[in-house]
XYZ file of C-alpha atoms in Angstrom:
260
model
C 0.000 0.000 0.000
C 1.383 3.387 -0.961
C 1.017 6.192 1.541
C 0.473 9.692 0.174
C 1.455 12.739 2.204
C 0.487 16.296 1.600
C 3.039 19.030 1.047
C 4.764 20.088 4.241
C 3.251 23.319 5.615
C 5.350 26.326 6.578
C 6.743 25.834 10.088
C 5.523 28.021 12.916
C 7.915 30.437 14.592
C 9.780 29.017 17.563
C 10.808 31.703 20.041
C 14.028 30.339 21.474
C 17.676 31.225 21.453
C 20.009 29.431 19.059
C 23.029 27.953 20.834
C 26.147 26.694 19.116
C 25.602 22.930 18.899
C 28.322 22.121 16.366
C 30.543 20.522 18.983
C 27.791 18.117 20.020
C 26.874 16.802 16.577
C 29.708 14.255 16.395
C 28.370 12.331 19.382
C 25.125 10.415 18.751
C 22.330 11.640 20.970
C 21.110 8.084 21.612
C 23.067 4.825 21.418
C 21.585 1.472 22.345
C 23.468 -1.804 22.048
C 22.115 -5.308 22.579
C 18.958 -4.179 24.376
C 16.903 -7.089 25.637
C 13.908 -6.927 27.941
C 12.033 -9.796 29.556
C 9.124 -9.702 31.978
C 8.298 -12.469 34.419
C 4.594 -13.281 34.735
C 4.050 -16.149 37.146
C 6.102 -19.085 35.936
C 6.449 -17.696 32.421
C 8.973 -15.262 31.035
C 8.005 -13.005 28.125
C 10.821 -11.544 26.036
C 9.624 -8.191 24.727
C 12.901 -6.939 23.192
C 15.341 -9.363 21.605
C 18.589 -7.519 20.954
C 18.022 -3.950 19.776
C 20.883 -1.895 18.347
C 19.974 1.729 17.636
C 21.874 4.953 17.041
C 20.233 8.354 16.614
C 22.072 11.475 15.507
C 21.890 14.755 17.386
C 19.238 17.044 15.935
C 17.253 14.284 14.208
C 13.528 13.641 14.422
C 12.930 9.890 14.388
C 9.813 7.766 14.650
C 9.393 4.293 16.149
C 6.597 2.468 14.333
C 5.280 -1.065 14.457
C 2.294 -3.203 15.416
C 0.728 -2.937 18.854
C 2.669 -5.104 21.296
C 5.871 -5.004 19.236
C 7.922 -3.441 22.052
C 8.018 0.214 20.926
C 6.910 1.810 24.185
C 9.098 -0.540 26.217
C 12.086 0.462 24.093
C 11.245 4.164 24.474
C 11.014 3.730 28.262
C 14.417 2.023 28.351
C 16.006 4.723 26.205
C 14.592 7.337 28.587
C 15.948 5.600 31.668
C 12.486 4.792 33.031
C 12.995 1.025 32.672
C 16.243 -0.889 33.117
C 16.861 -3.468 30.372
C 17.449 -7.122 31.174
C 20.684 -6.776 29.212
C 22.387 -4.235 26.969
C 23.688 -0.693 27.272
C 22.155 2.748 26.676
C 24.120 5.980 26.265
C 22.455 9.386 26.022
C 24.391 12.493 24.972
C 27.630 10.560 25.421
C 26.714 9.465 28.976
C 26.119 5.813 29.776
C 22.913 5.657 31.816
C 22.770 1.881 32.270
C 23.645 1.134 35.862
C 23.648 4.757 37.015
C 22.535 5.179 40.646
C 18.871 6.145 40.819
C 19.478 9.685 42.119
C 22.009 10.425 39.372
C 19.714 8.989 36.707
C 16.793 11.112 37.963
C 18.958 14.233 37.853
C 20.160 13.399 34.332
C 16.581 12.906 33.094
C 15.425 16.156 34.678
C 18.252 18.162 33.136
C 18.249 16.628 29.670
C 14.983 14.880 28.720
C 11.468 16.122 28.037
C 8.845 13.354 28.149
C 5.457 13.408 26.407
C 3.248 10.653 27.802
C 0.212 9.216 26.067
C -1.904 9.795 29.197
C -0.923 13.502 29.517
C -0.059 13.159 33.270
C -1.091 16.739 34.084
C -1.619 17.848 37.697
C -5.412 18.248 37.950
C -5.288 21.040 40.559
C -2.864 23.205 38.547
C -3.659 25.449 35.609
C -2.062 24.865 32.216
C 0.594 27.491 32.956
C 1.208 26.145 36.467
C 1.737 22.617 35.113
C 4.594 23.975 33.023
C 5.903 26.165 35.844
C 6.083 23.101 38.118
C 8.536 21.465 35.704
C 10.522 24.685 35.363
C 10.715 24.992 39.161
C 12.257 21.519 39.358
C 14.867 22.683 36.853
C 15.716 25.724 38.955
C 13.706 28.251 36.936
C 11.286 30.079 39.236
C 9.231 33.192 39.714
C 8.786 35.646 36.879
C 11.150 33.737 34.556
C 9.080 30.556 34.928
C 5.795 32.399 34.336
C 7.185 34.104 31.238
C 8.487 30.850 29.749
C 5.273 28.934 30.482
C 3.167 31.556 28.720
C 5.545 31.587 25.754
C 5.388 27.805 25.432
C 1.597 27.749 25.598
C 1.501 30.403 22.893
C 3.747 28.262 20.703
C 1.349 25.304 20.914
C -1.685 27.488 20.216
C -3.016 27.772 23.771
C -2.341 31.413 24.616
C -5.946 31.753 25.833
C -5.790 28.694 28.119
C -3.026 29.686 30.538
C -5.425 29.780 33.525
C -7.512 26.752 32.532
C -7.510 23.613 34.666
C -7.093 20.231 32.918
C -10.760 19.401 33.540
C -11.723 22.402 31.388
C -9.540 21.330 28.439
C -10.281 18.932 25.593
C -8.097 15.875 25.031
C -6.207 17.650 22.258
C -5.645 20.722 24.422
C -4.333 18.575 27.281
C -1.933 16.946 24.851
C -0.644 20.337 23.738
C -0.113 21.388 27.358
C 1.848 18.158 27.872
C 3.956 18.944 24.794
C 4.604 22.501 26.015
C 5.636 21.087 29.408
C 8.057 18.676 27.723
C 9.735 21.648 26.012
C 10.179 23.526 29.299
C 13.776 24.315 30.118
C 15.044 23.515 26.600
C 15.782 19.781 27.014
C 18.308 18.142 24.689
C 16.116 15.083 24.141
C 12.367 14.808 23.584
C 10.907 11.314 24.023
C 7.241 11.017 23.122
C 4.646 8.247 23.170
C 1.908 8.889 20.579
C 2.147 12.704 20.879
C -0.339 13.382 18.072
C -2.902 10.701 18.974
C -5.361 13.211 20.485
C -4.801 15.887 17.823
C -6.531 16.519 14.523
C -4.470 16.455 11.317
C -3.726 20.186 11.244
C -2.761 20.421 14.919
C -0.677 17.254 14.678
C 1.312 18.600 11.753
C 1.752 21.985 13.436
C 3.114 20.359 16.589
C 5.455 18.178 14.553
C 6.764 21.227 12.708
C 7.380 22.869 16.079
C 9.358 19.842 17.264
C 11.272 19.664 14.002
C 12.193 23.346 14.187
C 13.382 22.838 17.751
C 15.513 19.895 16.623
C 17.121 21.692 13.699
C 17.689 25.083 15.317
C 18.455 24.023 18.886
C 20.195 20.681 18.322
C 17.446 18.895 20.236
C 16.827 15.246 19.328
C 13.251 13.960 19.053
C 12.256 10.288 19.237
C 8.629 9.281 19.279
C 6.451 6.201 19.184
C 3.571 6.662 16.766
C 1.014 4.917 14.570
C 0.244 8.201 12.809
C 1.115 8.100 9.066
C 0.277 11.807 8.728
C 3.548 12.852 10.384
C 5.957 10.498 8.609
C 7.024 13.234 6.180
C 8.329 15.334 9.082
C 10.773 12.671 10.298
C 14.404 12.268 9.297
C 14.043 8.506 9.690
C 11.423 5.914 10.566
C 12.545 2.880 12.574
C 10.258 -0.149 12.383
C 9.941 -2.494 15.355
C 8.209 -5.833 15.122
C 8.237 -8.794 17.499
C 10.942 -7.152 19.636
C 13.342 -6.543 16.768
C 14.192 -3.684 14.428
C 13.049 -4.712 10.971
C 13.381 -3.351 7.424
C 10.580 -1.154 6.138
C 7.536 -3.430 5.754
C 6.108 -3.887 2.295
C 2.581 -3.374 3.629
C 2.773 -1.177 6.770
C -0.935 -1.487 7.644
C -0.129 -1.173 11.342
C 0.316 2.595 11.009
C -3.466 2.855 10.986
C -3.873 1.108 14.343
C -5.216 3.195 17.215
């Protein structure tokens, strides 16, 4: 089956500074070698990942695609240091994170990674702006600087009029955009996302992807996301296919991209 994609729209303006990232480009942003993951359920062991080798260049936007249950989200969680693999090594930004003490790993994630979760994970008692400010506070950005950055980020994702709205007053797509804005807080070097466009319509999904791509190319940020969404494949530098716990060549009939 041939997939047709419409012409890429003009990217939206991203209001950030442009640091010199040339010295970082030689080191891959993400390196994974021999990643295996098994889960024990009762007397049975289920091997979810079966020896994954993956290298992602700094400043690239890459997609992980594959059938449901293929191991994509598990792999993303391992690459983000949320899960520890049964075997194998992960390096992020030149730093080996496999085996790091928990407090050092938490600090590394906070300083370098922005996560976009499929379930949004917003604080229900905080407004959209306050959800972003909470992340900025953890990164040492407080007060007026945090408020200013949170408003700027919400404007970038098209929610300038929702800064004082609580999550219960937002649609699913609006919650997702708040979660994306929060992931961008503090200018992380890595963005790891699980189905970031699932709750968005086609136009909003493409706009958000253009925002992430602009961040990657101008700021040297690296974006890796799990998705079934064929509408955003034209934004990516590369698509990595995962099936049955292994990286596979591009499938001849990638019908799984239409799965929900």
